[in-house]
Amino acid sequence: MIERIDALRGEGEAAIAAAATTDALEQARIHYLGRRAELPNLLRGVAQLPPEQRGAVGKAANVARKALEQLIEARGAELAGAELERQLAEDRIDVTLPGAPLPPAGGLHLLNATRREIEDVFVGLGYTVAEGPEVERVYYNFDALNHDPAHPARLRTDTFYVADDVVLRTHTSPMQVRAMEQHPPPIFLIVPGRVYRRDSDATHTPQFHQIEGLAVDEDITLSDLKGTLLAFARAIFGDERQVRLRPHFFPFTEPSVEVDVSCFNCKDGLTREGARCPLCKGTGWIEILGAGMVDPNVFGYVREHGYDPERIQGFAFGMGVERIAFLKHGVSDLRLFYDNDLRFLEQF
Ligand code: PHE
């Protein structure tokens, strides 16, 4: 009997030591110490043994059981510790690895990039930026800008009417009057925004963008206009540029001018290969905008806001954003700006 107990103890010890997982250890426990296992059964049967054997067998079986119990507990703790270590090692995240690559960020549309570039030039010269309504009263779009009642731009064939006295603005110039109503002089302002005309071909889209400029103070001259536009032309088209003013007519400026920048694609109208430059058509000059000195009649509409035409002068200019982008980047068809074809947009 004692020998059997010793044998069971030896087997049990070996099985516990060999258990590689907590599951295997539990199997060993059931096998050697479970309710139907041999050793506990022996212990339960001790009472039926002859009295002279009971003491020794009972003691040996008890000692064996306690020994196995202790071993199971120790081995269990060992396995649980190892298990935890393994899980920690498996779950470790290397925070020093680079993250997933960022999705491409996209970019500004060429028209927005150009608008911002132009804004930056004027903000650098001390101008502020304001926007105005695209649905505009005829009063601001034409009347207060000194347009004759019979001016052709007022025709429904040229301009989108929303009501008899409301249009989609045909230029950003209405903001000249709105701005002067709101602020006494001096004013140094640019106004980017959408404008609308009933025109549609390779060089005209019914909706396009302008940037208006307005500078008003007590001693502003045409030379200030020319110097300002020279700084602008050099910032946008390169340091070598010159500008020239040609007489023109706008109802709301007097005198009025069209402004040309010296061609940045050729020298004196000839390309490096000696051909006639296609950009300036061989003239050496490219028209970039319209401008002039604010007509005293326009100040007459805002006289009570501090604009006495006897005391105040100013200049104004208006340029097309599409036109600047188109010249600078050699775009062949204005409609490409609105097609949203990535093959076109991604070139800039
Ligand atoms: N508003 C004019 C146009 O759209 C441009 C312009 C603005 C001319 C300001 C003179 C002064 O053609």
Short mmCIF file of C-alpha atoms and ligand atoms in Angstrom, two decimals:
data_model
loop_
_atom_site.label_atom_id
_atom_site.label_comp_id
_atom_site.label_asym_id
_atom_site.label_seq_id
_atom_site.Cartn_x
_atom_site.Cartn_y
_atom_site.Cartn_z
CA MET A 1 0.00 0.00 0.00
CA ILE A 2 2.70 2.45 0.97
CA GLU A 3 4.62 1.52 -2.15
CA ARG A 4 1.57 2.27 -4.30
CA ILE A 5 1.22 5.63 -2.61
CA ASP A 6 4.90 6.45 -3.26
CA ALA A 7 4.49 5.39 -6.90
CA LEU A 8 1.43 7.60 -7.35
CA ARG A 9 3.29 10.50 -5.76
CA GLY A 10 6.24 9.99 -8.12
CA GLU A 11 4.01 9.79 -11.20
CA GLY A 12 2.05 12.83 -10.08
CA GLU A 13 5.19 14.87 -9.49
CA ALA A 14 6.48 14.01 -12.94
CA ALA A 15 3.15 14.84 -14.61
CA ILE A 16 2.92 18.20 -12.82
CA ALA A 17 6.47 19.13 -13.74
CA ALA A 18 5.79 18.17 -17.38
CA ALA A 19 2.54 20.22 -17.66
CA ALA A 20 3.35 22.97 -20.17
CA THR A 21 0.05 24.85 -19.98
CA THR A 22 -2.51 25.65 -17.32
CA ASP A 23 -4.91 23.27 -19.12
CA ALA A 24 -2.44 20.40 -18.97
CA LEU A 25 -1.83 21.16 -15.28
CA GLU A 26 -5.57 20.99 -14.59
CA GLN A 27 -5.71 17.60 -16.35
CA ALA A 28 -2.90 16.34 -14.07
CA ARG A 29 -4.71 17.65 -10.99
CA ILE A 30 -7.92 15.84 -11.95
CA HIS A 31 -5.96 12.69 -12.74
CA TYR A 32 -4.09 12.55 -9.39
CA LEU A 33 -6.25 14.51 -6.93
CA GLY A 34 -9.74 14.62 -8.51
CA ARG A 35 -12.85 13.09 -6.98
CA ARG A 36 -12.38 9.75 -8.74
CA ALA A 37 -8.59 9.65 -8.55
CA GLU A 38 -6.75 6.79 -6.85
CA LEU A 39 -4.92 8.66 -4.09
CA PRO A 40 -7.95 10.44 -2.55
CA ASN A 41 -9.78 7.11 -2.82
CA LEU A 42 -7.05 5.42 -0.82
CA LEU A 43 -7.33 8.12 1.83
CA ARG A 44 -11.10 7.66 2.03
CA GLY A 45 -10.61 3.89 2.46
CA VAL A 46 -8.11 4.20 5.34
CA ALA A 47 -10.90 3.58 7.94
CA GLN A 48 -11.53 0.14 6.44
CA LEU A 49 -7.90 -0.98 6.88
CA PRO A 50 -6.73 -3.14 9.75
CA PRO A 51 -5.96 -0.82 12.71
CA GLU A 52 -2.20 -1.47 12.64
CA GLN A 53 -1.94 -0.21 9.04
CA ARG A 54 -4.22 2.87 9.34
CA GLY A 55 -1.66 5.24 10.88
CA ALA A 56 1.15 4.66 8.41
CA VAL A 57 -1.02 4.49 5.27
CA GLY A 58 -3.11 7.50 6.28
CA LYS A 59 -0.02 9.55 6.96
CA ALA A 60 1.77 8.57 3.74
CA ALA A 61 -1.33 9.27 1.62
CA ASN A 62 -1.88 12.65 3.30
CA VAL A 63 1.72 13.67 2.87
CA ALA A 64 1.60 12.63 -0.79
CA ARG A 65 -1.62 14.57 -1.37
CA LYS A 66 -0.26 17.73 0.31
CA ALA A 67 2.97 17.46 -1.66
CA LEU A 68 1.10 17.19 -4.95
CA GLU A 69 -1.21 20.07 -4.02
CA GLN A 70 1.75 22.31 -3.28
CA LEU A 71 3.48 21.36 -6.49
CA ILE A 72 0.32 22.12 -8.50
CA GLU A 73 0.01 25.50 -6.88
CA ALA A 74 3.65 26.38 -7.53
CA ARG A 75 3.56 25.09 -11.11
CA GLY A 76 0.29 26.97 -11.70
CA ALA A 77 1.83 30.25 -10.59
CA GLU A 78 4.84 29.58 -12.80
CA LEU A 79 2.68 28.87 -15.86
CA ALA A 80 0.44 31.89 -15.27
CA GLY A 81 3.52 34.12 -15.04
CA ALA A 82 4.94 32.71 -18.25
CA GLU A 83 1.58 33.09 -19.98
CA LEU A 84 1.41 36.78 -18.99
CA GLU A 85 4.95 37.38 -20.18
CA ARG A 86 4.15 35.79 -23.52
CA GLN A 87 0.98 37.85 -23.99
CA LEU A 88 2.77 41.06 -23.09
CA ALA A 89 5.50 40.27 -25.58
CA GLU A 90 2.97 39.44 -28.30
CA ASP A 91 0.83 42.53 -27.73
CA ARG A 92 3.71 44.94 -27.65
CA ILE A 93 3.23 47.87 -30.07
CA ASP A 94 6.32 49.53 -31.43
CA VAL A 95 5.41 53.19 -31.11
CA THR A 96 8.59 54.18 -32.94
CA LEU A 97 7.38 52.65 -36.24
CA PRO A 98 6.29 55.26 -38.81
CA GLY A 99 2.51 55.57 -39.11
CA ALA A 100 0.50 54.65 -42.19
CA PRO A 101 1.39 57.04 -45.02
CA LEU A 102 -0.91 60.10 -45.14
CA PRO A 103 -3.44 60.24 -47.95
CA PRO A 104 -2.45 62.83 -50.58
CA ALA A 105 -3.41 66.26 -49.24
CA GLY A 106 -4.67 67.65 -52.55
CA GLY A 107 -3.91 71.21 -53.51
CA LEU A 108 -5.41 74.58 -54.24
CA HIS A 109 -7.16 75.04 -57.55
CA LEU A 110 -5.04 77.20 -59.85
CA LEU A 111 -7.62 79.99 -59.64
CA ASN A 112 -7.58 80.01 -55.83
CA ALA A 113 -3.80 79.84 -55.78
CA THR A 114 -3.64 82.80 -58.19
CA ARG A 115 -6.20 84.81 -56.21
CA ARG A 116 -4.22 84.24 -53.02
CA GLU A 117 -0.97 85.17 -54.71
CA ILE A 118 -2.47 88.46 -55.91
CA GLU A 119 -4.04 89.14 -52.51
CA ASP A 120 -0.67 88.58 -50.84
CA VAL A 121 0.97 91.19 -53.06
CA PHE A 122 -1.59 93.86 -52.12
CA VAL A 123 -1.78 92.90 -48.47
CA GLY A 124 1.99 93.42 -48.51
CA LEU A 125 1.37 96.95 -49.84
CA GLY A 126 -1.01 97.69 -46.94
CA TYR A 127 -4.34 96.91 -48.59
CA THR A 128 -7.19 95.12 -46.83
CA VAL A 129 -9.32 92.42 -48.47
CA ALA A 130 -13.14 92.57 -48.58
CA GLU A 131 -15.85 90.71 -50.44
CA GLY A 132 -19.23 91.90 -51.69
CA PRO A 133 -22.56 90.48 -52.87
CA GLU A 134 -22.72 88.61 -56.18
CA VAL A 135 -26.43 89.43 -56.51
CA GLU A 136 -26.22 93.19 -56.79
CA ARG A 137 -28.52 96.15 -57.18
CA VAL A 138 -28.48 97.94 -60.53
CA TYR A 139 -27.77 101.05 -58.48
CA TYR A 140 -24.34 99.77 -57.37
CA ASN A 141 -23.50 97.81 -60.51
CA PHE A 142 -24.28 100.65 -62.98
CA ASP A 143 -25.97 103.86 -61.69
CA ALA A 144 -23.55 104.88 -58.94
CA LEU A 145 -20.68 103.90 -61.23
CA ASN A 146 -21.72 106.67 -63.58
CA HIS A 147 -23.08 104.45 -66.36
CA ASP A 148 -25.25 106.28 -68.87
CA PRO A 149 -28.89 105.05 -68.77
CA ALA A 150 -28.36 103.73 -72.32
CA HIS A 151 -25.02 102.02 -71.62
CA PRO A 152 -24.95 98.73 -73.58
CA ALA A 153 -23.70 96.69 -70.60
CA ARG A 154 -27.14 97.24 -69.05
CA LEU A 155 -28.80 95.21 -71.80
CA ARG A 156 -30.38 91.88 -70.95
CA THR A 157 -28.35 90.37 -73.77
CA ASP A 158 -25.15 91.21 -71.85
CA THR A 159 -26.15 90.95 -68.21
CA PHE A 160 -28.11 88.42 -66.11
CA TYR A 161 -31.09 90.15 -64.48
CA VAL A 162 -32.66 88.72 -61.32
CA ALA A 163 -35.30 91.50 -61.20
CA ASP A 164 -35.68 94.86 -62.94
CA ASP A 165 -33.31 96.52 -60.47
CA VAL A 166 -31.21 93.48 -59.46
CA VAL A 167 -28.44 91.77 -61.49
CA LEU A 168 -25.72 89.20 -61.08
CA ARG A 169 -22.86 91.68 -60.78
CA THR A 170 -20.94 92.11 -64.01
CA HIS A 171 -17.78 93.29 -62.24
CA THR A 172 -16.41 93.81 -58.73
CA SER A 173 -16.52 97.61 -59.13
CA PRO A 174 -19.86 97.99 -57.24
CA MET A 175 -17.81 97.38 -54.11
CA GLN A 176 -16.04 100.71 -54.71
CA VAL A 177 -19.25 102.53 -53.81
CA ARG A 178 -20.31 100.10 -51.07
CA ALA A 179 -16.89 100.38 -49.42
CA MET A 180 -16.91 104.18 -49.53
CA GLU A 181 -20.41 104.23 -48.01
CA GLN A 182 -19.07 102.19 -45.14
CA HIS A 183 -15.63 103.74 -44.52
CA PRO A 184 -14.44 107.35 -44.68
CA PRO A 185 -11.15 107.96 -46.54
CA PRO A 186 -8.39 106.86 -46.68
CA ILE A 187 -9.26 103.50 -48.25
CA PHE A 188 -6.82 100.92 -49.58
CA LEU A 189 -8.91 97.92 -50.50
CA ILE A 190 -8.96 94.92 -52.80
CA VAL A 191 -12.09 92.92 -53.56
CA PRO A 192 -11.80 89.42 -55.01
CA GLY A 193 -14.96 87.68 -56.18
CA ARG A 194 -17.14 86.06 -58.82
CA VAL A 195 -18.72 88.08 -61.60
CA TYR A 196 -21.19 87.15 -64.35
CA ARG A 197 -21.64 88.05 -68.00
CA ARG A 198 -23.61 86.48 -70.85
CA ASP A 199 -20.55 85.33 -72.74
CA SER A 200 -19.27 81.84 -73.52
CA ASP A 201 -16.34 80.75 -75.69
CA ALA A 202 -12.68 79.70 -75.34
CA THR A 203 -11.70 83.01 -73.73
CA HIS A 204 -15.01 83.87 -71.95
CA THR A 205 -17.00 81.91 -69.38
CA PRO A 206 -20.36 83.20 -68.07
CA GLN A 207 -18.98 83.20 -64.57
CA PHE A 208 -15.42 84.32 -63.85
CA HIS A 209 -13.37 86.05 -61.17
CA GLN A 210 -12.09 89.56 -60.74
CA ILE A 211 -10.03 91.44 -58.23
CA GLU A 212 -10.95 95.06 -57.75
CA GLY A 213 -8.53 97.58 -56.27
CA LEU A 214 -9.42 100.93 -54.73
CA ALA A 215 -7.07 103.50 -53.21
CA VAL A 216 -8.57 106.82 -52.04
CA ASP A 217 -6.95 109.62 -50.09
CA GLU A 218 -6.29 113.34 -50.40
CA ASP A 219 -3.27 113.20 -52.66
CA ILE A 220 -3.44 110.11 -54.83
CA THR A 221 -2.25 110.51 -58.41
CA LEU A 222 -1.98 108.51 -61.62
CA SER A 223 1.73 108.02 -60.80
CA ASP A 224 0.69 106.19 -57.63
CA LEU A 225 -1.49 103.94 -59.78
CA LYS A 226 1.38 103.22 -62.15
CA GLY A 227 3.87 102.55 -59.34
CA THR A 228 1.43 100.26 -57.57
CA LEU A 229 0.71 98.26 -60.71
CA LEU A 230 4.42 98.05 -61.51
CA ALA A 231 5.04 96.49 -58.08
CA PHE A 232 2.15 94.11 -58.71
CA ALA A 233 3.36 93.15 -62.22
CA ARG A 234 6.88 92.46 -60.97
CA ALA A 235 5.64 90.37 -58.03
CA ILE A 236 3.47 88.21 -60.29
CA PHE A 237 5.33 88.12 -63.61
CA GLY A 238 8.97 88.69 -62.61
CA ASP A 239 11.36 91.46 -61.57
CA GLU A 240 12.24 92.48 -65.12
CA ARG A 241 8.71 93.60 -66.00
CA GLN A 242 7.70 97.09 -67.11
CA VAL A 243 4.16 98.43 -67.31
CA ARG A 244 2.61 100.90 -69.70
CA LEU A 245 -0.72 102.73 -69.57
CA ARG A 246 -2.83 103.22 -72.70
CA PRO A 247 -5.78 105.64 -72.81
CA HIS A 248 -9.13 103.91 -72.59
CA PHE A 249 -12.67 104.56 -71.38
CA PHE A 250 -14.63 103.36 -68.35
CA PRO A 251 -17.72 105.26 -67.15
CA PHE A 252 -16.46 105.38 -63.54
CA THR A 253 -12.83 106.44 -64.02
CA GLU A 254 -11.40 109.60 -65.57
CA PRO A 255 -8.88 109.36 -67.05
CA SER A 256 -9.19 105.64 -67.77
CA VAL A 257 -6.39 103.37 -68.90
CA GLU A 258 -5.70 99.87 -70.02
CA VAL A 259 -2.54 98.51 -68.45
CA ASP A 260 -0.03 96.34 -70.29
CA VAL A 261 2.88 94.38 -68.86
CA SER A 262 6.01 93.77 -70.90
CA CYS A 263 5.94 90.27 -72.34
CA PHE A 264 7.71 87.62 -70.25
CA ASN A 265 7.74 85.12 -73.11
CA CYS A 266 9.97 86.95 -75.58
CA LYS A 267 12.27 89.91 -76.23
CA ASP A 268 10.75 92.77 -78.22
CA GLY A 269 8.11 90.48 -79.70
CA LEU A 270 10.54 87.78 -80.91
CA THR A 271 11.04 84.39 -79.27
CA ARG A 272 14.52 82.95 -78.76
CA GLU A 273 14.11 81.10 -82.07
CA GLY A 274 13.37 84.41 -83.78
CA ALA A 275 9.68 83.71 -84.36
CA ARG A 276 6.82 86.12 -83.65
CA CYS A 277 5.88 85.64 -79.97
CA PRO A 278 2.46 83.96 -79.76
CA LEU A 279 1.71 85.35 -76.27
CA CYS A 280 2.04 89.08 -77.06
CA LYS A 281 1.44 88.59 -80.82
CA GLY A 282 4.81 90.17 -81.51
CA THR A 283 3.96 93.48 -79.79
CA GLY A 284 6.11 92.91 -76.69
CA TRP A 285 3.18 93.93 -74.44
CA ILE A 286 0.31 92.01 -72.85
CA GLU A 287 -2.86 93.63 -71.57
CA ILE A 288 -3.49 92.69 -67.95
CA LEU A 289 -6.19 94.98 -66.55
CA GLY A 290 -8.33 98.11 -66.67
CA ALA A 291 -7.85 101.06 -64.35
CA GLY A 292 -8.13 104.79 -63.88
CA MET A 293 -8.65 107.69 -61.50
CA VAL A 294 -12.00 107.49 -59.71
CA ASP A 295 -14.42 109.76 -61.58
CA PRO A 296 -15.57 112.75 -59.44
CA ASN A 297 -19.15 111.79 -60.37
CA VAL A 298 -18.68 108.53 -58.44
CA PHE A 299 -17.49 110.46 -55.36
CA GLY A 300 -20.65 112.52 -55.83
CA TYR A 301 -22.69 109.42 -54.83
CA VAL A 302 -20.80 109.10 -51.53
CA ARG A 303 -20.15 112.80 -50.84
CA GLU A 304 -22.03 112.70 -47.51
CA HIS A 305 -19.79 109.81 -46.35
CA GLY A 306 -16.70 112.04 -46.40
CA TYR A 307 -15.82 111.93 -50.10
CA ASP A 308 -15.80 115.54 -51.28
CA PRO A 309 -14.71 115.37 -54.97
CA GLU A 310 -12.91 118.72 -54.52
CA ARG A 311 -10.68 117.32 -51.82
CA ILE A 312 -10.41 113.57 -52.48
CA GLN A 313 -8.79 111.61 -55.28
CA GLY A 314 -8.24 107.95 -55.84
CA PHE A 315 -7.47 105.27 -58.33
CA ALA A 316 -9.23 102.00 -59.08
CA PHE A 317 -8.31 98.95 -61.09
CA GLY A 318 -9.95 95.68 -61.97
CA MET A 319 -8.32 92.50 -63.21
CA GLY A 320 -9.53 89.06 -64.23
CA VAL A 321 -8.09 86.25 -62.13
CA GLU A 322 -8.56 83.76 -64.97
CA ARG A 323 -6.68 86.08 -67.29
CA ILE A 324 -3.70 86.41 -64.92
CA ALA A 325 -3.56 82.62 -64.35
CA PHE A 326 -4.01 81.95 -68.07
CA LEU A 327 -1.16 84.30 -69.04
CA LYS A 328 1.18 83.18 -66.30
CA HIS A 329 0.71 79.45 -66.89
CA GLY A 330 0.00 79.37 -70.63
CA VAL A 331 -3.46 77.81 -70.36
CA SER A 332 -5.05 77.50 -73.80
CA ASP A 333 -8.76 77.43 -72.98
CA LEU A 334 -10.44 79.18 -70.03
CA ARG A 335 -13.04 76.43 -69.78
CA LEU A 336 -10.31 74.05 -68.54
CA PHE A 337 -10.41 75.92 -65.22
CA TYR A 338 -13.94 74.62 -64.59
CA ASP A 339 -13.80 71.08 -66.02
CA ASN A 340 -12.20 69.75 -62.83
CA ASP A 341 -10.07 67.32 -64.82
CA LEU A 342 -7.29 66.24 -62.44
CA ARG A 343 -4.87 65.75 -65.32
CA PHE A 344 -5.14 69.50 -65.89
CA LEU A 345 -5.37 70.63 -62.27
CA GLU A 346 -2.42 68.54 -61.05
CA GLN A 347 -0.01 70.34 -63.37
CA PHE A 348 0.00 73.40 -61.14
N1 PHE B 1 -14.80 97.01 -63.89
C1 PHE B 1 -14.00 97.08 -65.07
C2 PHE B 1 -14.27 95.84 -65.94
O1 PHE B 1 -14.84 94.91 -65.44
C3 PHE B 1 -12.51 97.13 -64.73
C4 PHE B 1 -12.13 98.39 -64.02
C5 PHE B 1 -12.14 98.42 -62.63
C6 PHE B 1 -11.74 99.52 -64.73
C7 PHE B 1 -11.76 99.58 -61.96
C8 PHE B 1 -11.39 100.67 -64.07
C9 PHE B 1 -11.36 100.68 -62.72
O2 PHE B 1 -13.94 95.82 -67.10
#
